[in-house]
Amino acid sequence: MKKIGFLFTLVVLAVCFTNCNSKSDEYIDPRGTDYAGSESCVQCHQVQYNMALQSSHFKATAPAVPGNVLGDFDEDDHTFIYDKNTRLVMEKRNDSLYQVLYKNGKEVEAHCYEIVFGIKHAQTSVYWRDNNTYELPVSFYNSINNWATSPGFPADKPYFDRMVVKDCYSCHASNISSRNVNQSSDQKNFLSMEVEDIIDKKTIVYGIDCERCHGPAKKHVEFHLKNPNVKTANSITSFKTLNRQQKLDACALCHAGNDGMKMKSRFDFKPGNNLSDFYRNTRSVTDTAQFDVHGNQFRLMSQSKCFINSEKMDCITCHNPHENASKNMASYSKICMSCHQGLKHKEQTLKMMPEKLMASNCVECHMPKKSSNAISFQLSNSKQLSNYILRTHKIGIYPANKK
């Protein structure tokens, strides 16, 4: 009897292991058969994965389920007024969220929140129509804790016809394409990734996930699960092996504007690639070039004397890419002071702020917050245009803060 029970247990375990292996083997990432999916990373990189999971990188896009959508849909301020006859109301309907347009008290049209973009500073949303996504006219802004017009949308007339093209997803998602193909990522073509004006929902990989920055990891995962004692990264690009420019390019892919002529899809970029192979810039990074504070962090940093005079400074010098930028200004000051030890400020500057406080507040003076000319918005029933406020990455001595 014991023998029968033992054999039965072995059979059950064998079936379980077979099923587990089959599920793993059957998994096909929308990016290609050489991808493993970020969930596979947690097996060996739990700390980094858990941090990244809560980051604005990971949440750059997400399904518009209630837990992912910013804003209170139950309070009095969930109505945007265009004029005395026209209003847009953020509403809950069953388990879904909608923007509903009313004219003279009658519902004209309603569109469901289906994908949300962003979470840290602001959040805009899109709905599906005819195999494409279209931006909703009102977004939520954390700085005012309220709704206002989506960037570039008018405050006097609602419209629902602005298509969100694939290039918008290239810095907010890890994949999107016109069709799902069971092939290696290097077999995909520019047409399906960029040109064809159709999106297959099944190809979306939300947010900036592990493999978007570290490259395809299928072989890497398989090797290390079979060889757990090997600590040297196998079959994947390690950032430790990249030179300074390669590290910068990996961040500049989405943090440098990239308004030049596109030669390859951003989705094809892998760590170690040269950004110059993807974009032919029409503007050089010079001391006189003006770059907006939104989306141009690398270009602004490149204009800084700190960066120009350093052989090692890169984005990771100040930021951990697995988590959100720290709100602790003193932590950045420590990085600044590692190169600027013994720095003395002029008496005029010391009158503005005590020296001890100044020593832990470098960023406020030398990387001040500035208005974005690229993103502006209007509040409900208001003609006043407000600008998005972001901290500049051009490190310098600014007129009001001269030493």
Short mmCIF file of C-alpha atoms in Angstrom, two decimals:
data_model
loop_
_atom_site.label_atom_id
_atom_site.label_comp_id
_atom_site.label_asym_id
_atom_site.label_seq_id
_atom_site.Cartn_x
_atom_site.Cartn_y
_atom_site.Cartn_z
CA MET A 1 0.00 0.00 0.00
CA LYS A 2 2.83 2.35 0.91
CA LYS A 3 4.52 1.49 -2.38
CA ILE A 4 1.36 2.36 -4.35
CA GLY A 5 1.08 5.68 -2.46
CA PHE A 6 4.74 6.46 -3.15
CA LEU A 7 4.35 5.72 -6.86
CA PHE A 8 1.20 7.86 -6.98
CA THR A 9 3.11 10.77 -5.42
CA LEU A 10 5.90 10.42 -8.01
CA VAL A 11 3.36 10.47 -10.84
CA VAL A 12 1.67 13.61 -9.44
CA LEU A 13 5.03 15.38 -9.07
CA ALA A 14 6.05 14.35 -12.57
CA VAL A 15 2.80 15.76 -13.97
CA CYS A 16 3.28 19.01 -12.03
CA PHE A 17 6.86 19.47 -13.22
CA THR A 18 5.86 18.64 -16.77
CA ASN A 19 3.06 21.22 -16.66
CA CYS A 20 5.38 23.87 -15.22
CA ASN A 21 7.99 23.25 -17.88
CA SER A 22 5.36 23.19 -20.59
CA LYS A 23 3.93 26.54 -19.52
CA SER A 24 7.39 28.05 -19.48
CA ASP A 25 8.27 26.57 -22.84
CA GLU A 26 4.96 27.66 -24.37
CA TYR A 27 5.29 31.28 -23.25
CA ILE A 28 5.87 33.57 -26.21
CA ASP A 29 6.65 37.18 -25.46
CA PRO A 30 5.07 39.58 -28.02
CA ARG A 31 8.56 40.96 -28.70
CA GLY A 32 9.90 37.64 -29.97
CA THR A 33 10.91 34.14 -28.96
CA ASP A 34 14.20 35.37 -27.45
CA TYR A 35 12.36 37.24 -24.67
CA ALA A 36 11.43 35.62 -21.35
CA GLY A 37 9.07 38.20 -19.81
CA SER A 38 9.92 40.31 -16.76
CA GLU A 39 8.22 37.91 -14.37
CA SER A 40 11.07 35.48 -14.99
CA CYS A 41 13.54 37.99 -13.50
CA VAL A 42 12.03 37.84 -10.02
CA GLN A 43 13.42 34.32 -9.51
CA CYS A 44 16.96 35.68 -9.13
CA HIS A 45 16.57 39.47 -8.90
CA GLN A 46 13.73 39.87 -6.43
CA VAL A 47 14.99 43.10 -4.80
CA GLN A 48 15.49 44.92 -8.12
CA TYR A 49 12.24 43.55 -9.52
CA ASN A 50 10.18 44.64 -6.50
CA MET A 51 11.65 48.15 -6.68
CA ALA A 52 11.10 48.42 -10.43
CA LEU A 53 7.53 47.16 -10.11
CA GLN A 54 6.64 50.30 -8.12
CA SER A 55 8.55 52.73 -10.34
CA SER A 56 7.17 55.23 -12.84
CA HIS A 57 9.22 53.42 -15.51
CA PHE A 58 7.23 50.23 -14.96
CA LYS A 59 3.99 52.23 -14.79
CA ALA A 60 4.65 54.39 -17.85
CA THR A 61 1.64 52.67 -19.39
CA ALA A 62 -0.86 50.34 -17.76
CA PRO A 63 -4.32 48.89 -18.32
CA ALA A 64 -6.90 51.43 -17.13
CA VAL A 65 -8.30 49.38 -14.27
CA PRO A 66 -9.48 51.48 -11.28
CA GLY A 67 -6.32 50.86 -9.22
CA ASN A 68 -4.14 52.31 -12.00
CA VAL A 69 -6.16 55.44 -12.77
CA LEU A 70 -5.43 58.71 -10.95
CA GLY A 71 -8.15 61.06 -9.76
CA ASP A 72 -11.29 60.80 -7.66
CA PHE A 73 -14.34 59.89 -9.73
CA ASP A 74 -16.77 60.35 -6.82
CA GLU A 75 -16.17 63.93 -5.68
CA ASP A 76 -17.63 67.20 -7.01
CA ASP A 77 -14.45 68.14 -8.92
CA HIS A 78 -14.71 65.32 -11.46
CA THR A 79 -16.46 67.58 -13.97
CA PHE A 80 -14.67 69.67 -16.59
CA ILE A 81 -16.69 72.65 -17.83
CA TYR A 82 -16.12 73.94 -21.37
CA ASP A 83 -19.00 76.41 -21.43
CA LYS A 84 -22.46 76.81 -19.86
CA ASN A 85 -23.86 74.08 -22.11
CA THR A 86 -20.90 71.71 -22.43
CA ARG A 87 -19.25 69.60 -19.77
CA LEU A 88 -17.13 66.47 -19.58
CA VAL A 89 -17.67 64.20 -16.59
CA MET A 90 -15.35 61.49 -15.28
CA GLU A 91 -17.70 58.66 -14.34
CA LYS A 92 -17.64 55.14 -12.95
CA ARG A 93 -19.89 52.73 -14.80
CA ASN A 94 -19.90 49.26 -13.32
CA ASP A 95 -16.20 48.25 -13.25
CA SER A 96 -15.07 50.72 -15.91
CA LEU A 97 -14.17 54.42 -15.96
CA TYR A 98 -15.38 56.85 -18.62
CA GLN A 99 -15.12 60.41 -19.86
CA VAL A 100 -18.68 61.37 -20.78
CA LEU A 101 -19.56 64.45 -22.82
CA TYR A 102 -22.84 66.22 -22.05
CA LYS A 103 -24.51 68.95 -24.12
CA ASN A 104 -27.40 70.80 -22.47
CA GLY A 105 -27.62 68.04 -19.88
CA LYS A 106 -27.87 65.22 -22.46
CA GLU A 107 -25.17 62.61 -23.03
CA VAL A 108 -23.55 63.06 -26.46
CA GLU A 109 -20.75 60.48 -26.34
CA ALA A 110 -18.83 58.40 -23.80
CA HIS A 111 -15.39 56.84 -24.07
CA CYS A 112 -13.89 54.26 -21.76
CA TYR A 113 -10.48 54.60 -20.11
CA GLU A 114 -8.52 51.69 -21.64
CA ILE A 115 -4.82 52.54 -21.29
CA VAL A 116 -3.24 55.10 -18.97
CA PHE A 117 0.04 56.92 -19.69
CA GLY A 118 2.16 58.11 -16.77
CA ILE A 119 1.68 58.25 -13.02
CA LYS A 120 4.38 60.40 -11.39
CA HIS A 121 3.63 63.95 -12.56
CA ALA A 122 0.47 63.51 -14.59
CA GLN A 123 -1.64 60.91 -16.32
CA THR A 124 -3.41 60.92 -19.66
CA SER A 125 -5.60 58.15 -21.03
CA VAL A 126 -6.63 56.62 -24.33
CA TYR A 127 -9.51 54.58 -25.71
CA TRP A 128 -9.59 52.01 -28.52
CA ARG A 129 -11.27 52.63 -31.88
CA ASP A 130 -10.72 50.78 -35.17
CA ASN A 131 -7.48 49.08 -34.05
CA ASN A 132 -5.93 52.34 -32.84
CA THR A 133 -5.88 54.37 -29.65
CA TYR A 134 -7.15 57.93 -29.24
CA GLU A 135 -6.33 60.35 -26.43
CA LEU A 136 -9.04 61.51 -24.07
CA PRO A 137 -9.34 65.32 -23.88
CA VAL A 138 -8.88 65.66 -20.11
CA SER A 139 -5.90 64.45 -18.03
CA PHE A 140 -5.12 64.35 -14.31
CA TYR A 141 -2.22 66.47 -12.96
CA ASN A 142 -0.67 65.63 -9.60
CA SER A 143 0.71 69.15 -9.15
CA ILE A 144 -2.83 70.59 -8.92
CA ASN A 145 -4.51 67.37 -7.76
CA ASN A 146 -7.16 67.91 -10.40
CA TRP A 147 -8.17 67.42 -14.00
CA ALA A 148 -7.19 69.81 -16.77
CA THR A 149 -6.93 69.68 -20.56
CA SER A 150 -4.66 67.00 -21.96
CA PRO A 151 -1.47 68.55 -23.45
CA GLY A 152 -2.32 70.51 -26.58
CA PHE A 153 -6.09 70.10 -26.20
CA PRO A 154 -8.32 73.22 -26.19
CA ALA A 155 -10.35 74.28 -23.15
CA ASP A 156 -13.28 75.59 -25.17
CA LYS A 157 -14.13 72.58 -27.29
CA PRO A 158 -13.79 68.83 -26.54
CA TYR A 159 -12.69 66.41 -29.21
CA PHE A 160 -11.84 62.72 -29.25
CA ASP A 161 -10.00 62.26 -32.55
CA ARG A 162 -6.31 62.64 -31.67
CA MET A 163 -4.67 59.34 -32.53
CA VAL A 164 -1.85 58.17 -30.28
CA VAL A 165 0.68 56.84 -32.77
CA LYS A 166 3.13 54.02 -32.18
CA ASP A 167 6.05 56.38 -31.54
CA CYS A 168 4.24 57.70 -28.45
CA TYR A 169 4.29 54.16 -27.06
CA SER A 170 8.00 53.71 -27.76
CA CYS A 171 8.94 55.56 -24.54
CA HIS A 172 5.93 54.50 -22.50
CA ALA A 173 5.72 50.80 -23.35
CA SER A 174 8.10 47.93 -24.00
CA ASN A 175 6.41 46.77 -27.18
CA ILE A 176 3.61 47.49 -29.60
CA SER A 177 3.16 46.31 -33.16
CA SER A 178 0.67 45.86 -35.97
CA ARG A 179 0.75 42.10 -35.71
CA ASN A 180 1.90 39.35 -33.40
CA VAL A 181 4.53 37.06 -34.90
CA ASN A 182 6.22 33.99 -33.47
CA GLN A 183 9.75 34.86 -34.41
CA SER A 184 12.94 36.20 -32.90
CA SER A 185 13.01 39.95 -32.22
CA ASP A 186 15.73 40.50 -34.84
CA GLN A 187 13.37 39.18 -37.52
CA LYS A 188 10.78 41.90 -36.97
CA ASN A 189 10.49 44.68 -39.52
CA PHE A 190 10.20 48.47 -39.41
CA LEU A 191 6.85 48.31 -41.17
CA SER A 192 5.01 46.41 -38.44
CA MET A 193 6.74 48.27 -35.62
CA GLU A 194 6.36 51.83 -36.91
CA VAL A 195 4.70 52.41 -40.26
CA GLU A 196 1.53 50.31 -40.41
CA ASP A 197 -1.30 52.30 -38.90
CA ILE A 198 -2.79 49.39 -36.95
CA ILE A 199 -2.11 48.15 -33.42
CA ASP A 200 -2.63 44.56 -32.36
CA LYS A 201 -3.71 44.63 -28.70
CA LYS A 202 -1.97 41.32 -28.09
CA THR A 203 1.43 42.84 -28.87
CA ILE A 204 1.38 45.42 -26.05
CA VAL A 205 3.91 45.00 -23.26
CA TYR A 206 2.97 47.68 -20.74
CA GLY A 207 5.48 50.00 -19.11
CA ILE A 208 9.27 49.98 -19.34
CA ASP A 209 10.05 46.50 -18.13
CA CYS A 210 13.29 44.67 -17.32
CA GLU A 211 14.00 43.45 -20.84
CA ARG A 212 13.37 46.86 -22.40
CA CYS A 213 16.57 48.07 -20.72
CA HIS A 214 18.50 44.82 -20.37
CA GLY A 215 17.63 43.16 -23.66
CA PRO A 216 16.12 39.73 -24.44
CA ALA A 217 16.68 37.34 -21.54
CA LYS A 218 15.33 33.93 -22.61
CA LYS A 219 18.77 32.28 -22.94
CA HIS A 220 19.99 34.11 -19.83
CA VAL A 221 17.11 32.77 -17.71
CA GLU A 222 17.42 29.23 -19.04
CA PHE A 223 21.18 29.15 -18.40
CA HIS A 224 21.07 30.45 -14.83
CA LEU A 225 18.15 28.27 -13.78
CA LYS A 226 20.20 25.29 -14.90
CA ASN A 227 23.43 26.70 -13.44
CA PRO A 228 22.43 28.53 -10.23
CA ASN A 229 25.99 28.59 -8.91
CA VAL A 230 27.30 30.64 -11.84
CA LYS A 231 27.27 34.27 -10.69
CA THR A 232 28.65 35.89 -13.85
CA ALA A 233 25.83 37.10 -16.11
CA ASN A 234 25.51 34.79 -19.11
CA SER A 235 23.74 35.45 -22.42
CA ILE A 236 22.74 39.01 -21.57
CA THR A 237 24.36 42.43 -21.78
CA SER A 238 25.67 43.61 -18.42
CA PHE A 239 25.68 47.38 -17.92
CA LYS A 240 29.00 46.97 -16.12
CA THR A 241 30.58 46.04 -19.44
CA LEU A 242 29.22 49.05 -21.34
CA ASN A 243 31.27 52.16 -21.91
CA ARG A 244 30.05 55.59 -20.83
CA GLN A 245 28.43 56.51 -24.14
CA GLN A 246 26.62 53.18 -24.39
CA LYS A 247 25.17 53.69 -20.90
CA LEU A 248 24.12 57.21 -21.81
CA ASP A 249 22.55 56.06 -25.07
CA ALA A 250 20.40 53.52 -23.21
CA CYS A 251 18.82 56.38 -21.22
CA ALA A 252 18.96 58.96 -24.02
CA LEU A 253 16.78 56.67 -26.15
CA CYS A 254 13.79 58.21 -24.34
CA HIS A 255 15.32 61.11 -22.41
CA ALA A 256 16.90 63.09 -25.25
CA GLY A 257 13.97 64.27 -27.33
CA ASN A 258 15.19 62.47 -30.46
CA ASP A 259 13.46 64.78 -32.92
CA GLY A 260 15.82 63.91 -35.76
CA MET A 261 15.22 61.59 -38.70
CA LYS A 262 14.28 58.11 -37.52
CA MET A 263 16.22 55.25 -39.10
CA LYS A 264 15.16 52.38 -36.83
CA SER A 265 12.35 51.77 -34.39
CA ARG A 266 13.11 52.59 -30.75
CA PHE A 267 11.62 49.21 -29.91
CA ASP A 268 14.58 47.58 -31.70
CA PHE A 269 17.15 49.27 -29.44
CA LYS A 270 19.08 46.96 -27.14
CA PRO A 271 21.73 47.84 -24.51
CA GLY A 272 25.08 48.36 -26.19
CA ASN A 273 23.54 49.76 -29.39
CA ASN A 274 24.52 53.22 -30.63
CA LEU A 275 21.71 55.76 -30.56
CA SER A 276 23.18 57.40 -33.66
CA ASP A 277 22.16 54.28 -35.60
CA PHE A 278 18.52 54.99 -34.71
CA TYR A 279 18.27 58.76 -35.05
CA ARG A 280 20.09 61.23 -37.25
CA ASN A 281 19.99 64.38 -35.16
CA THR A 282 19.36 67.65 -36.92
CA ARG A 283 20.48 69.70 -33.92
CA SER A 284 23.79 69.38 -32.13
CA VAL A 285 24.11 69.68 -28.37
CA THR A 286 25.70 73.10 -27.91
CA ASP A 287 25.80 75.76 -25.20
CA THR A 288 23.31 77.88 -27.15
CA ALA A 289 20.77 75.20 -28.12
CA GLN A 290 17.50 75.49 -26.22
CA PHE A 291 15.96 72.21 -25.10
CA ASP A 292 12.67 71.84 -23.27
CA VAL A 293 12.79 70.45 -19.73
CA HIS A 294 10.34 67.73 -20.75
CA GLY A 295 12.00 64.69 -22.33
CA ASN A 296 15.41 66.29 -22.89
CA GLN A 297 17.22 65.37 -19.69
CA PHE A 298 20.27 63.97 -21.47
CA ARG A 299 20.69 66.91 -23.85
CA LEU A 300 20.41 69.39 -20.98
CA MET A 301 22.89 67.45 -18.86
CA SER A 302 25.27 67.34 -21.83
CA GLN A 303 25.43 71.14 -21.78
CA SER A 304 26.56 71.17 -18.13
CA LYS A 305 30.19 71.84 -17.23
CA CYS A 306 29.93 69.07 -14.63
CA PHE A 307 29.25 66.59 -17.40
CA ILE A 308 31.67 68.07 -19.94
CA ASN A 309 34.57 68.07 -17.46
CA SER A 310 33.90 64.56 -16.16
CA GLU A 311 35.06 61.32 -17.75
CA LYS A 312 32.65 59.15 -15.75
CA MET A 313 29.46 61.09 -15.07
CA ASP A 314 26.34 59.50 -16.53
CA CYS A 315 22.66 59.19 -15.61
CA ILE A 316 23.26 56.38 -13.11
CA THR A 317 25.67 58.63 -11.20
CA CYS A 318 22.61 60.30 -9.67
CA HIS A 319 19.72 57.93 -10.40
CA ASN A 320 18.93 54.32 -9.64
CA PRO A 321 17.02 53.26 -12.79
CA HIS A 322 15.15 50.60 -10.81
CA GLU A 323 13.33 53.16 -8.66
CA ASN A 324 11.84 56.62 -8.85
CA ALA A 325 14.03 59.69 -8.51
CA SER A 326 14.61 60.42 -4.83
CA LYS A 327 12.70 63.32 -3.28
CA ASN A 328 15.50 63.75 -0.74
CA MET A 329 17.49 66.72 -2.06
CA ALA A 330 20.30 66.07 0.45
CA SER A 331 21.06 62.73 -1.23
CA TYR A 332 21.84 64.53 -4.49
CA SER A 333 23.90 67.14 -2.67
CA LYS A 334 26.19 64.39 -1.37
CA ILE A 335 26.86 63.39 -4.98
CA CYS A 336 27.55 67.02 -5.91
CA MET A 337 29.87 67.52 -2.95
CA SER A 338 31.89 64.43 -3.86
CA CYS A 339 33.38 66.57 -6.66
CA HIS A 340 32.91 70.06 -5.18
CA GLN A 341 34.45 69.65 -1.75
CA GLY A 342 35.60 72.88 -0.10
CA LEU A 343 33.45 75.03 -2.37
CA LYS A 344 32.84 78.53 -0.96
CA HIS A 345 29.85 80.68 -1.84
CA LYS A 346 29.93 84.48 -2.04
CA GLU A 347 28.44 86.61 0.73
CA GLN A 348 25.58 87.69 -1.51
CA THR A 349 24.55 84.07 -1.97
CA LEU A 350 24.92 83.27 1.74
CA LYS A 351 22.42 86.02 2.53
CA MET A 352 19.78 84.06 0.62
CA MET A 353 20.30 80.81 2.51
CA PRO A 354 22.45 79.68 5.48
CA GLU A 355 25.58 77.78 4.40
CA LYS A 356 24.67 74.59 6.30
CA LEU A 357 21.27 74.46 4.63
CA MET A 358 22.81 75.30 1.27
CA ALA A 359 25.26 72.40 1.53
CA SER A 360 22.37 69.93 1.47
CA ASN A 361 20.35 71.75 -1.17
CA CYS A 362 22.58 72.06 -4.27
CA VAL A 363 19.84 70.97 -6.67
CA GLU A 364 17.37 73.74 -5.80
CA CYS A 365 19.85 76.41 -6.90
CA HIS A 366 21.81 74.67 -9.65
CA MET A 367 19.04 72.57 -11.22
CA PRO A 368 15.96 74.77 -10.65
CA LYS A 369 12.46 73.87 -11.71
CA LYS A 370 11.43 75.44 -15.01
CA SER A 371 8.31 75.69 -17.14
CA SER A 372 7.90 73.35 -20.07
CA ASN A 373 6.97 74.94 -23.37
CA ALA A 374 6.09 71.52 -24.75
CA ILE A 375 3.35 70.74 -22.24
CA SER A 376 0.70 73.23 -21.20
CA PHE A 377 -2.83 72.82 -19.90
CA GLN A 378 -5.96 74.71 -18.85
CA LEU A 379 -8.21 74.20 -15.88
CA SER A 380 -11.96 73.75 -16.12
CA ASN A 381 -13.85 76.88 -17.14
CA SER A 382 -10.60 78.87 -17.35
CA LYS A 383 -8.81 80.78 -20.11
CA GLN A 384 -5.49 80.83 -18.27
CA LEU A 385 -2.78 78.58 -19.74
CA SER A 386 -0.59 76.77 -17.19
CA ASN A 387 2.77 75.17 -17.91
CA TYR A 388 4.10 71.84 -16.75
CA ILE A 389 6.89 72.43 -14.21
CA LEU A 390 9.93 70.12 -14.25
CA ARG A 391 13.45 70.30 -12.87
CA THR A 392 16.06 71.14 -15.48
CA HIS A 393 18.99 68.76 -15.95
CA LYS A 394 21.25 71.56 -17.14
CA ILE A 395 23.47 71.98 -14.10
CA GLY A 396 24.69 75.54 -13.84
CA ILE A 397 24.83 78.87 -12.04
CA TYR A 398 21.55 80.64 -12.70
CA PRO A 399 21.10 84.45 -12.58
CA ALA A 400 19.10 84.52 -9.34
CA ASN A 401 21.56 82.13 -7.70
CA LYS A 402 24.96 83.48 -8.70
CA LYS A 403 27.70 82.92 -6.17
#
